[in-house]
CSV table of C-alpha atoms in Angstrom, one decimal:
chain,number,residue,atom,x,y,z
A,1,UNK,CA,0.0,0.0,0.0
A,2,UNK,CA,0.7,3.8,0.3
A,3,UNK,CA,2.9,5.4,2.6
A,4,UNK,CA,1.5,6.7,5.8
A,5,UNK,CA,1.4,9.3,7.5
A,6,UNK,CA,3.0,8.2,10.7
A,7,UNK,CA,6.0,6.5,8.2
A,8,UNK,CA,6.3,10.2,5.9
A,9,UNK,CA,7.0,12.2,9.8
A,10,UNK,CA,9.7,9.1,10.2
A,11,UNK,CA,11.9,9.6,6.5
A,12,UNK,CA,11.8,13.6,7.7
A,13,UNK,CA,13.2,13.0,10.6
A,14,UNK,CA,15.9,10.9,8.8
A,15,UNK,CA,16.0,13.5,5.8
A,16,UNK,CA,19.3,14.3,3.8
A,17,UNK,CA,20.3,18.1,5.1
A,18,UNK,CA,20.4,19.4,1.6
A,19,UNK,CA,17.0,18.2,-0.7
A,20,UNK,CA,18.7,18.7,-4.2
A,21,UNK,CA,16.9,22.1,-5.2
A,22,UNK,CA,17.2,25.7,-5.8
A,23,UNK,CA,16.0,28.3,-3.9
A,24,UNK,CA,15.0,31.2,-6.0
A,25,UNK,CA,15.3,34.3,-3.7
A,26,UNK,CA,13.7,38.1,-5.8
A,27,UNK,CA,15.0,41.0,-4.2
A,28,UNK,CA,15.4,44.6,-5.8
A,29,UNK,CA,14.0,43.3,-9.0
A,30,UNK,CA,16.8,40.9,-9.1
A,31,UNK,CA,16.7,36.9,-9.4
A,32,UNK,CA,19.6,35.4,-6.6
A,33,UNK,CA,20.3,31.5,-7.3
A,34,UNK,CA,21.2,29.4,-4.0
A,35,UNK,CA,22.5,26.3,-5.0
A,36,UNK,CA,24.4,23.5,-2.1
A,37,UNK,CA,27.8,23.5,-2.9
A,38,UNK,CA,27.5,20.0,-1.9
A,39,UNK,CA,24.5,17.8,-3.0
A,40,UNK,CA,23.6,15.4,-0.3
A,41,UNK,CA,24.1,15.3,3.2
A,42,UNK,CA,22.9,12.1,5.1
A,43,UNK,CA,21.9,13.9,8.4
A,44,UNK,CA,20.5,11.4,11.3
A,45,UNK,CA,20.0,14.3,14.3
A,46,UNK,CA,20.9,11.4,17.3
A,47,UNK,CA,24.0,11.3,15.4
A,48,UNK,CA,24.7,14.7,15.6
A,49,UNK,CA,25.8,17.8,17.3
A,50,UNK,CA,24.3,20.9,16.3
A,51,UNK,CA,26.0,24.5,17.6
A,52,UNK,CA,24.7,27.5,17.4
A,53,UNK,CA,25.6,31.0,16.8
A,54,UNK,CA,23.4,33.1,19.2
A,55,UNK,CA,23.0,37.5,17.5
A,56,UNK,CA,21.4,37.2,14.1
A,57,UNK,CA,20.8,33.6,14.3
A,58,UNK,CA,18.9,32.5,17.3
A,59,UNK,CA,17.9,36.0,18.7
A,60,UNK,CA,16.5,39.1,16.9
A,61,UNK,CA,19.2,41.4,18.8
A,62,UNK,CA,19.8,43.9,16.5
A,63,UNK,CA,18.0,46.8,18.4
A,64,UNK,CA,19.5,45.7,21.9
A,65,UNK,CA,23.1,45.5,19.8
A,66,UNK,CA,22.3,49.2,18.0
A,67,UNK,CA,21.3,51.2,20.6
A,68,UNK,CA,23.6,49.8,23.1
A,69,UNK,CA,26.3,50.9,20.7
A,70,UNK,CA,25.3,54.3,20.2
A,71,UNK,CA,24.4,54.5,24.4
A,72,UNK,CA,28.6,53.7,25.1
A,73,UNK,CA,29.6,56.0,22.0
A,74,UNK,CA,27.6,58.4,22.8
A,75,UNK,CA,28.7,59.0,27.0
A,76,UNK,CA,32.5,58.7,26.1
A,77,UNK,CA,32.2,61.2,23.4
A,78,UNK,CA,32.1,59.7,20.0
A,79,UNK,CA,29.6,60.1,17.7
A,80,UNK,CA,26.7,57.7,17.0
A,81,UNK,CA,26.7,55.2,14.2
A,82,UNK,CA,24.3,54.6,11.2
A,83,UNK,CA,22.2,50.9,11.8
A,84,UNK,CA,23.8,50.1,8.0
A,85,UNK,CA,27.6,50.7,9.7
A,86,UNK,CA,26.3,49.3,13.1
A,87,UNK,CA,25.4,45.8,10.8
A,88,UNK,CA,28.4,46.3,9.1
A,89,UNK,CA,30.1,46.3,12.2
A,90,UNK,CA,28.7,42.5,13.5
A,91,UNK,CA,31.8,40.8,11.2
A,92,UNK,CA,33.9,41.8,13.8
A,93,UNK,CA,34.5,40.8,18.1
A,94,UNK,CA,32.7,43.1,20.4
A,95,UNK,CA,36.4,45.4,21.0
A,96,UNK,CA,37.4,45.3,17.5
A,97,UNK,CA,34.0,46.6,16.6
A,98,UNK,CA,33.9,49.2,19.1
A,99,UNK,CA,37.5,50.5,18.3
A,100,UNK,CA,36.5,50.6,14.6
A,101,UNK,CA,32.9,52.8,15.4
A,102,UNK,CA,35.3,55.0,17.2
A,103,UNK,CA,37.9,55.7,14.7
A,104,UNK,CA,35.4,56.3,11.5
A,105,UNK,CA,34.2,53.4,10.7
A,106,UNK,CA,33.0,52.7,6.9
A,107,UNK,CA,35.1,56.1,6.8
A,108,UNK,CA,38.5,54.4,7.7
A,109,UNK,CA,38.2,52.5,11.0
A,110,UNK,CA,40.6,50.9,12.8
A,111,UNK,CA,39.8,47.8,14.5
A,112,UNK,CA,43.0,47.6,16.7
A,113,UNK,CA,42.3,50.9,18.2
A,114,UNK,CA,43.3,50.4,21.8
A,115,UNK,CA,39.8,52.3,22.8
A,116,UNK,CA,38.2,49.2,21.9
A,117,UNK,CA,39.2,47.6,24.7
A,118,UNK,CA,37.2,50.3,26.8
A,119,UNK,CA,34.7,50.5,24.7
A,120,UNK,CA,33.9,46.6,24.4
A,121,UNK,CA,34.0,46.3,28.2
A,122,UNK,CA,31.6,49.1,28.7
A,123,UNK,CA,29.3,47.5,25.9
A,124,UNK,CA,29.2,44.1,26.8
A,125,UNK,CA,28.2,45.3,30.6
A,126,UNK,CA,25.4,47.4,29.3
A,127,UNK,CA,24.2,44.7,26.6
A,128,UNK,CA,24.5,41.7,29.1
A,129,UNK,CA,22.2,43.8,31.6
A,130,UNK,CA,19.3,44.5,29.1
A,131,UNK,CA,19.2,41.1,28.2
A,132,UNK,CA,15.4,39.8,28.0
A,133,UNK,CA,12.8,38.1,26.4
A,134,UNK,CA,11.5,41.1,24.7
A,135,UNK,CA,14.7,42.2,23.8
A,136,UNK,CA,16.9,39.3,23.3
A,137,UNK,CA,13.8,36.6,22.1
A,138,UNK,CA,14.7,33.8,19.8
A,139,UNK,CA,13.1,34.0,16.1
A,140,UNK,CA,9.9,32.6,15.5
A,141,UNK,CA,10.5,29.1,15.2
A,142,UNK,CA,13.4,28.4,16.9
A,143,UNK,CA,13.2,27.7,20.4
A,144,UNK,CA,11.3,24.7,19.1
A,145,UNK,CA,13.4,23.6,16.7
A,146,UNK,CA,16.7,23.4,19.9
A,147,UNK,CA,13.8,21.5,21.8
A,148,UNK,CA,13.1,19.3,18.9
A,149,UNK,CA,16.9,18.2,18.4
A,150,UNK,CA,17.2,17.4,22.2
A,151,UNK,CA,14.1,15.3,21.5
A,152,UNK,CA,15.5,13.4,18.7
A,153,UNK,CA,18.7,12.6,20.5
A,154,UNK,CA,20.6,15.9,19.0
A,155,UNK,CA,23.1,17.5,20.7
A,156,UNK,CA,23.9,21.7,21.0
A,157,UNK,CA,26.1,24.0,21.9
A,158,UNK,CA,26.4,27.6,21.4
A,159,UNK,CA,29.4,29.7,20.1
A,160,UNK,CA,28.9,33.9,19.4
A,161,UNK,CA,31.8,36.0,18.9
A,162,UNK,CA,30.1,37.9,21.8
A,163,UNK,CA,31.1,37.1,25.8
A,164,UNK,CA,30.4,34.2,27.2
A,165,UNK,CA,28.2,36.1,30.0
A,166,UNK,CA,25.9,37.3,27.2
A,167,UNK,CA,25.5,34.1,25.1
A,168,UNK,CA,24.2,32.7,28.7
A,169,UNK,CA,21.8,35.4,29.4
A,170,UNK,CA,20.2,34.9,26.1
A,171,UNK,CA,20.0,31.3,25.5
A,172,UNK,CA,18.6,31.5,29.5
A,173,UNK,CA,15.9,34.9,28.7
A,174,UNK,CA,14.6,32.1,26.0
A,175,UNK,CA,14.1,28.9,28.6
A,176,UNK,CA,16.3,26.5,26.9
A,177,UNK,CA,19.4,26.4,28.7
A,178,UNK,CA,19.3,22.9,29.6
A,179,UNK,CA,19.0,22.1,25.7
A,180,UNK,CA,22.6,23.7,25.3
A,181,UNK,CA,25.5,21.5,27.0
A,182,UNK,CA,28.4,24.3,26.0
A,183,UNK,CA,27.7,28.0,26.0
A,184,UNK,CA,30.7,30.4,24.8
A,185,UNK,CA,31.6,33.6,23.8
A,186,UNK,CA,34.7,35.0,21.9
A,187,UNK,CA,36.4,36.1,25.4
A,188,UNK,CA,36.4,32.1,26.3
A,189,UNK,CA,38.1,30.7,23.5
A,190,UNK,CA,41.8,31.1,22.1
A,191,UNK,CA,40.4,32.8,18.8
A,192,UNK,CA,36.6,34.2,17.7
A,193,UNK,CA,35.5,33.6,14.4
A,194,UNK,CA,36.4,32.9,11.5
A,195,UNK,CA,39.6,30.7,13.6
A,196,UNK,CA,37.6,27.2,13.8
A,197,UNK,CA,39.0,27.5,17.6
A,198,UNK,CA,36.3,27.9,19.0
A,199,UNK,CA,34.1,25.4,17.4
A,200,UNK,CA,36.7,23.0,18.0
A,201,UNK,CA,37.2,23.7,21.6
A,202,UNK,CA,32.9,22.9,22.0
A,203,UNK,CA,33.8,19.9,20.2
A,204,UNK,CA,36.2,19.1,22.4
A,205,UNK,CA,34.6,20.1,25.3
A,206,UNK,CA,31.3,17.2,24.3
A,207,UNK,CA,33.6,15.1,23.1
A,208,UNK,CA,32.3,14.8,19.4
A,209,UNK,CA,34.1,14.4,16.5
A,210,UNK,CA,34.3,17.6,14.3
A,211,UNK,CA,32.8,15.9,10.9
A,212,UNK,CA,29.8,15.1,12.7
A,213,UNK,CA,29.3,18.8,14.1
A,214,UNK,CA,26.7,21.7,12.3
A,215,UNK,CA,27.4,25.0,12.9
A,216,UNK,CA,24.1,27.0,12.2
A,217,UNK,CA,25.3,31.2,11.6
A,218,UNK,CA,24.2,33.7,9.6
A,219,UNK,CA,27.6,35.7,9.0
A,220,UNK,CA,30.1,35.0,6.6
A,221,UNK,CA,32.8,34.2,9.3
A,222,UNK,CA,30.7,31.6,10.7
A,223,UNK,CA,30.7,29.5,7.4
A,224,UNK,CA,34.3,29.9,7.2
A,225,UNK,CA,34.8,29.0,10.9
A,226,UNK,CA,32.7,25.7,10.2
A,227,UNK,CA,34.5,24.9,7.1
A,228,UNK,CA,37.9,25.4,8.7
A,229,UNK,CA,36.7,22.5,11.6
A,230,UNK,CA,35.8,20.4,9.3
A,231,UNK,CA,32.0,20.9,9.9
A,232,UNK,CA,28.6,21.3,7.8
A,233,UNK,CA,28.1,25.0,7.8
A,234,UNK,CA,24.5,26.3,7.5
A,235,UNK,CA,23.8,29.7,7.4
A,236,UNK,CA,19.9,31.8,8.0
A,237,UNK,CA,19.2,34.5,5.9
A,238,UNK,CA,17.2,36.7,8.7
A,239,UNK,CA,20.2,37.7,10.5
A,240,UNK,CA,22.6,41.0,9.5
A,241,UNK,CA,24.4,39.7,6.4
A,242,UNK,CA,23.7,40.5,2.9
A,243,UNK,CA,23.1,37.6,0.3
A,244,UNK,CA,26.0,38.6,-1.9
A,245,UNK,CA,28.1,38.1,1.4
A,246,UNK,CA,26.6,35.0,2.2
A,247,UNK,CA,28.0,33.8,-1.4
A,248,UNK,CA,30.3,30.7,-1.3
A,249,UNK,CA,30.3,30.5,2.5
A,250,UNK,CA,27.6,28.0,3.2
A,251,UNK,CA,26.8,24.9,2.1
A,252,UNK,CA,23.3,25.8,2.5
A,253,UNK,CA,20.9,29.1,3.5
A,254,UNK,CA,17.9,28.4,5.3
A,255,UNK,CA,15.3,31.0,4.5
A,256,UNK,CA,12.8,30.5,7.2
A,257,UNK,CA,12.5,27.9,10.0
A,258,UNK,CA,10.7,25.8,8.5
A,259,UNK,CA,13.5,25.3,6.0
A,260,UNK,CA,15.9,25.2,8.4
A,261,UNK,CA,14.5,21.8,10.3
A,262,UNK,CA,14.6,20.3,6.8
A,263,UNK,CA,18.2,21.3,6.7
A,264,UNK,CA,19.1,20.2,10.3
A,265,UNK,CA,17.2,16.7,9.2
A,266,UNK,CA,14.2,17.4,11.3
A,267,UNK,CA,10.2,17.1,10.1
A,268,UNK,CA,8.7,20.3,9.1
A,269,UNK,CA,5.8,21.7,11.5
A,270,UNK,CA,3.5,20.6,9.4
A,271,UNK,CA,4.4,17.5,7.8
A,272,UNK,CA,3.0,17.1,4.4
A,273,UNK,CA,-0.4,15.3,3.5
């Protein structure tokens, strides 16, 4: 006979990360092709461990991010940024960033600017504090797809080129912090992003082999931090990066969550008739 329903939730769960397709994406007038770099990935979740990066990915934090930039410029006397040069910005660690809003920015900033040092700590006190739900809250979509990988035998960890005390707060603000064995920011590993250091060290830390790892961003230096330990890199295309950045960096884009559980190997919400 036909398949049923109950056997069509079981070969999602069991689903290939990559279906062999296209994604058509229309923006501006303009038809963007994503195509895998890589055509099939067998993807069993229990086999798995799936880690996460937290601004842009996970958490709609690009207010909270914004105006706790401008709030630390502006008292120690610079002036405030644009949100284009405050996205811009996100490529880099929290001091780096800072030093570079400082010293010009898109007009000539210098990301080893000592001031960044200041700056950063200041920032990363201020951001940590605000954390909430309302201000740090996961997309929509995603707290259960971090429950639904603990329930299929997944395991996660989370890695943000922010500090550690921040990636805590959020992935706590959003009640899943017994779904995430590792939690760490750039100030807790021997190199942020794009080094694969990190990632490694969280692979070491669970003690998982690297090749079975997915590291789930949505700038480019998370793809090449994946890539460069030897991990399936995934990007989302709701976070700060442009698609023309995203270009070559992934071996897939999610465009919604519901594509992204088909990418992590997990049935869609609604699992098809």
């Amino acid at each position: 006979g036909g398949t049923s329903q109950l056997e069509k939730r079981q070969v999602w769960k069991c689903q290939s990360l990559v279906h062999k397709r296209v994604r058509r994406i229309n923006q501006e007038g303009n038809t963007y092709q994503w195509q895998p770099q890589k055509e099939v990935y067998m993807v069993e979740v229990s086999e798995h461990t799936f880690i996460w990066d937290v601004d842009g990915t996970l958490a709609a934090t690009t207010q909270l991010g914004f105006k706790g930039t401008n709030a630390v410029l502006k008292a120690n006397g610079y002036p405030e940024i644009s949100q284009e040069e405050y996205s811009f910005g996100t490529r880099y660690t929290t001091p780096h960033r800072l030093a570079w809003h400082a010293t010009g920015g898109l007009n000539g900033g210098d990301t080893s600017a000592e001031v960044g040092v200041k700056l950063g700590a200041e920032f990363d006190e201020y951001y940590v504090a605000l954390v909430s739900k309302e201000t740090a809250g996961f997309y929509p979509g995603l707290a259960d797809i971090c429950t639904s990988i603990v329930a299929a035998g997944g395991r996660q960890a989370a890695l943000s080129n922010a500090c550690g005390e921040y990636v805590r707060a959020v992935i706590e603000a959003n009640g899943v912090s017994e779904s995430f064995e590792v939690q760490l920011g750039a100030d807790e590993v021997p190199a942020a992003k794009p080094s694969p250091d990190g990632l490694l060290l969280c692979a070491r830390e669970m003690g998982v082999d690297p090749a079975k790892c997915v590291y789930i961003g949505d700038a480019p230096s998370d793809g090449k931090a994946a890539r460069a330990a030897g991990m399936i890199a995934v990007g989302v295309s709701w976070g700060s990066h442009s698609g023309e950045a995203w270009a070559g960096e992934f071996d897939v884009v999610a465009a919604d969550a519901n594509e992204l559980r088909g990418a992590l190997g997990l049935p869609p919400v609604l699992c098809p008739v």
